[in-house]
Amino acid sequence: MSEKNLLEVQNCVLRFGGLYAVAGISFQVKRGELLGLIGPNGAGKSSVFNLVTGIYPPTSGAIIFEGTVCSGRRANEIAALGIARTFQNVRLFHSLSVLENVIVSFNLHLSHTWLHAVTRGPKFLREEANMRQRAMELLRIFGLNTVADRPASSLPYGSQRRLEIVRAIATEPKLLMLDEPAAGMNPVEKEELMKLIRFIQERFEITVLLVEHDMPLVMGICQRIVVMEQGKLLAEGTPREIQESSVVVEAYLGRPVHKKPHNA
């Protein structure tokens, strides 16, 4: 594995009976890059996310993260390695406050035992205070500190998306995987999301893997793009290379692309 690659997906297959959700795809995510994963509906993009994050083990092939084979590990073990994700549908603890939603994510790296928690000993109290402080710092960075005590369910949709990303960052990931973060957003919210993703990458030095259907967003922020079709790799390259690829345009439009002659 190249030291430049943080993640490698090697010839992965995900099969449910006779149905192939992923049909032998391979690609790499370089350290520090913002990579887009796109494709028509049903191409297998979210299935790839589920393979990388341990929701499903691959039928065959391997997922390698920082030189370690992580395919087949449980989701919590993969999260502990430094991989965090969001989902197409916002998955917050809606009955908890905004602050509590972030505090929960810090539990991944706690060192106190259940006995410390039950007895509420000094170690537990120190870590609890530290978690609260760090959670408030993150909320402040993302402009959510003023609603810290409000129920997560009371936030507008765009703020709920932002909170979900904050919660993922609280796990201190090396790779942040965003599954259609712009889904359901209006144009203003999408513009704010683009700025937020750029900010996250620069401020926290996190590698980002993005699945998204909004092409202006993908082309506007991604440094490199991987295109899937029917569970396989169709193309990869820079945004410009992908925009000019006839096979990519055909996959989306369902018909060949005929370039006009120069004298037309």
Tab-separated table of N, CA and C in Angstrom, residues 85-87 90-106 135-136 138-145 147-171 176 178 181 185 193 196 200:
chain	number	residue	atom	x	y	z
A	85	ARG	N	-18.723	8.354	9.556
A	85	ARG	CA	-19.608	8.584	8.422
A	85	ARG	C	-20.899	9.261	8.860
A	86	THR	N	-21.557	9.875	7.879
A	86	THR	CA	-22.937	10.317	8.035
A	86	THR	C	-23.779	9.472	7.084
A	87	PHE	N	-25.110	9.627	7.186
A	87	PHE	CA	-26.015	8.809	6.395
A	87	PHE	C	-26.892	9.682	5.501
A	90	VAL	N	-30.776	11.828	8.028
A	90	VAL	CA	-30.165	12.306	9.269
A	90	VAL	C	-30.464	11.326	10.403
A	91	ARG	N	-29.426	10.896	11.102
A	91	ARG	CA	-29.585	9.941	12.199
A	91	ARG	C	-29.032	10.541	13.481
A	92	LEU	N	-29.848	11.368	14.102
A	92	LEU	CA	-29.491	11.975	15.378
A	92	LEU	C	-30.296	11.317	16.486
A	93	PHE	N	-29.872	11.550	17.730
A	93	PHE	CA	-30.679	11.170	18.877
A	93	PHE	C	-31.628	12.345	19.125
A	94	HIS	N	-32.800	12.277	18.529
A	94	HIS	CA	-33.684	13.441	18.482
A	94	HIS	C	-34.197	13.860	19.855
A	95	SER	N	-34.284	12.915	20.798
A	95	SER	CA	-34.779	13.265	22.124
A	95	SER	C	-33.694	13.878	23.006
A	96	LEU	N	-32.429	13.773	22.579
A	96	LEU	CA	-31.327	14.363	23.326
A	96	LEU	C	-31.079	15.789	22.857
A	97	SER	N	-30.380	16.543	23.685
A	97	SER	CA	-30.036	17.912	23.296
A	97	SER	C	-28.934	17.897	22.245
A	98	VAL	N	-28.729	19.042	21.630
A	98	VAL	CA	-27.648	19.192	20.655
A	98	VAL	C	-26.312	18.844	21.310
A	99	LEU	N	-26.076	19.360	22.502
A	99	LEU	CA	-24.830	19.088	23.223
A	99	LEU	C	-24.687	17.613	23.536
A	100	GLU	N	-25.739	16.981	23.990
A	100	GLU	CA	-25.671	15.557	24.352
A	100	GLU	C	-25.381	14.695	23.133
A	101	ASN	N	-25.882	15.090	21.967
A	101	ASN	CA	-25.602	14.339	20.747
A	101	ASN	C	-24.108	14.302	20.451
A	102	VAL	N	-23.409	15.408	20.731
A	102	VAL	CA	-21.971	15.459	20.477
A	102	VAL	C	-21.203	14.717	21.570
A	103	ILE	N	-21.620	14.876	22.809
A	103	ILE	CA	-20.945	14.215	23.930
A	103	ILE	C	-20.934	12.702	23.745
A	104	VAL	N	-22.047	12.154	23.238
A	104	VAL	CA	-22.142	10.710	23.019
A	104	VAL	C	-20.986	10.208	22.145
A	105	SER	N	-20.591	10.999	21.149
A	105	SER	CA	-19.544	10.567	20.215
A	105	SER	C	-18.178	10.451	20.882
A	106	PHE	N	-17.958	11.199	21.953
A	106	PHE	CA	-16.665	11.129	22.634
A	106	PHE	C	-16.475	9.808	23.383
A	135	ALA	N	-17.026	19.297	23.506
A	135	ALA	CA	-18.242	19.323	22.705
A	135	ALA	C	-18.689	20.760	22.462
A	136	MET	N	-18.620	21.602	23.491
A	136	MET	CA	-19.001	22.992	23.337
A	136	MET	C	-18.060	23.724	22.390
A	138	LEU	N	-16.524	22.398	19.799
A	138	LEU	CA	-16.908	22.000	18.445
A	138	LEU	C	-18.186	22.709	18.015
A	139	LEU	N	-19.160	22.764	18.903
A	139	LEU	CA	-20.412	23.439	18.567
A	139	LEU	C	-20.171	24.920	18.275
A	140	ARG	N	-19.247	25.513	19.001
A	140	ARG	CA	-18.922	26.925	18.774
A	140	ARG	C	-18.294	27.112	17.392
A	141	ILE	N	-17.385	26.212	17.025
A	141	ILE	CA	-16.727	26.283	15.721
A	141	ILE	C	-17.751	26.227	14.586
A	142	PHE	N	-18.796	25.410	14.782
A	142	PHE	CA	-19.784	25.204	13.723
A	142	PHE	C	-21.050	26.036	13.923
A	143	GLY	N	-20.975	27.014	14.839
A	143	GLY	CA	-22.085	27.937	15.016
A	143	GLY	C	-23.331	27.337	15.630
A	144	LEU	N	-23.176	26.285	16.422
A	144	LEU	CA	-24.321	25.630	17.053
A	144	LEU	C	-24.322	25.775	18.571
A	145	ASN	N	-23.379	26.529	19.119
A	145	ASN	CA	-23.274	26.646	20.572
A	145	ASN	C	-24.481	27.340	21.196
A	147	VAL	N	-27.504	26.916	20.470
A	147	VAL	CA	-28.653	25.998	20.562
A	147	VAL	C	-28.259	24.700	21.254
A	148	ALA	N	-27.184	24.725	22.026
A	148	ALA	CA	-26.640	23.515	22.636
A	148	ALA	C	-27.643	22.783	23.511
A	149	ASP	N	-28.510	23.533	24.189
A	149	ASP	CA	-29.453	22.912	25.127
A	149	ASP	C	-30.799	22.583	24.498
A	150	ARG	N	-30.961	22.893	23.225
A	150	ARG	CA	-32.228	22.592	22.556
A	150	ARG	C	-32.264	21.143	22.099
A	151	PRO	N	-33.444	20.523	22.029
A	151	PRO	CA	-33.534	19.156	21.481
A	151	PRO	C	-33.060	19.146	20.026
A	152	ALA	N	-32.350	18.120	19.657
A	152	ALA	CA	-31.844	18.038	18.285
A	152	ALA	C	-32.982	18.080	17.271
A	153	SER	N	-34.132	17.535	17.649
A	153	SER	CA	-35.279	17.489	16.734
A	153	SER	C	-35.844	18.872	16.430
A	154	SER	N	-35.506	19.873	17.259
A	154	SER	CA	-36.069	21.217	17.059
A	154	SER	C	-35.276	22.045	16.053
A	155	LEU	N	-34.117	21.545	15.619
A	155	LEU	CA	-33.280	22.302	14.694
A	155	LEU	C	-33.842	22.231	13.278
A	156	PRO	N	-33.650	23.284	12.479
A	156	PRO	CA	-33.999	23.187	11.054
A	156	PRO	C	-33.122	22.141	10.377
A	157	TYR	N	-33.577	21.681	9.218
A	157	TYR	CA	-32.931	20.544	8.557
A	157	TYR	C	-31.442	20.774	8.306
A	158	GLY	N	-31.089	21.949	7.795
A	158	GLY	CA	-29.683	22.218	7.500
A	158	GLY	C	-28.821	22.152	8.750
A	159	SER	N	-29.338	22.628	9.877
A	159	SER	CA	-28.591	22.588	11.139
A	159	SER	C	-28.484	21.162	11.664
A	160	GLN	N	-29.498	20.348	11.419
A	160	GLN	CA	-29.411	18.941	11.815
A	160	GLN	C	-28.303	18.236	11.043
A	161	ARG	N	-28.190	18.552	9.751
A	161	ARG	CA	-27.104	17.989	8.943
A	161	ARG	C	-25.741	18.412	9.509
A	162	ARG	N	-25.651	19.686	9.869
A	162	ARG	CA	-24.407	20.200	10.421
A	162	ARG	C	-24.077	19.504	11.739
A	163	LEU	N	-25.081	19.296	12.568
A	163	LEU	CA	-24.874	18.608	13.843
A	163	LEU	C	-24.404	17.182	13.626
A	164	GLU	N	-24.950	16.519	12.611
A	164	GLU	CA	-24.527	15.148	12.327
A	164	GLU	C	-23.045	15.118	11.945
A	165	ILE	N	-22.606	16.103	11.184
A	165	ILE	CA	-21.193	16.184	10.809
A	165	ILE	C	-20.337	16.489	12.030
A	166	VAL	N	-20.801	17.395	12.904
A	166	VAL	CA	-20.069	17.694	14.136
A	166	VAL	C	-19.912	16.437	14.975
A	167	ARG	N	-20.968	15.671	15.070
A	167	ARG	CA	-20.924	14.439	15.864
A	167	ARG	C	-19.909	13.448	15.288
A	168	ALA	N	-19.831	13.384	13.959
A	168	ALA	CA	-18.841	12.503	13.330
A	168	ALA	C	-17.425	12.995	13.611
A	169	ILE	N	-17.213	14.296	13.557
A	169	ILE	CA	-15.889	14.863	13.818
A	169	ILE	C	-15.460	14.636	15.265
A	170	ALA	N	-16.431	14.569	16.173
A	170	ALA	CA	-16.126	14.349	17.591
A	170	ALA	C	-15.460	12.994	17.835
A	171	THR	N	-15.598	12.056	16.904
A	171	THR	CA	-14.930	10.761	17.053
A	171	THR	C	-13.460	10.827	16.651
A	176	LEU	N	-13.443	11.047	6.893
A	176	LEU	CA	-14.848	11.396	7.095
A	176	LEU	C	-15.602	11.062	5.820
A	178	LEU	N	-19.139	11.187	3.882
A	178	LEU	CA	-20.401	11.911	3.860
A	178	LEU	C	-21.306	11.303	2.791
A	181	PRO	N	-24.830	14.385	1.740
A	181	PRO	CA	-25.111	15.408	2.763
A	181	PRO	C	-26.028	16.526	2.284
A	185	MET	N	-31.686	19.629	0.859
A	185	MET	CA	-31.291	21.012	1.142
A	185	MET	C	-31.723	21.949	0.018
A	193	LEU	N	-23.185	24.325	2.778
A	193	LEU	CA	-22.581	23.004	2.958
A	193	LEU	C	-21.235	22.909	2.251
A	196	LEU	N	-18.774	24.557	4.294
A	196	LEU	CA	-18.529	23.779	5.509
A	196	LEU	C	-17.584	22.612	5.246
A	200	ILE	N	-13.981	22.031	6.944
A	200	ILE	CA	-13.665	20.825	7.713
A	200	ILE	C	-12.336	20.239	7.260
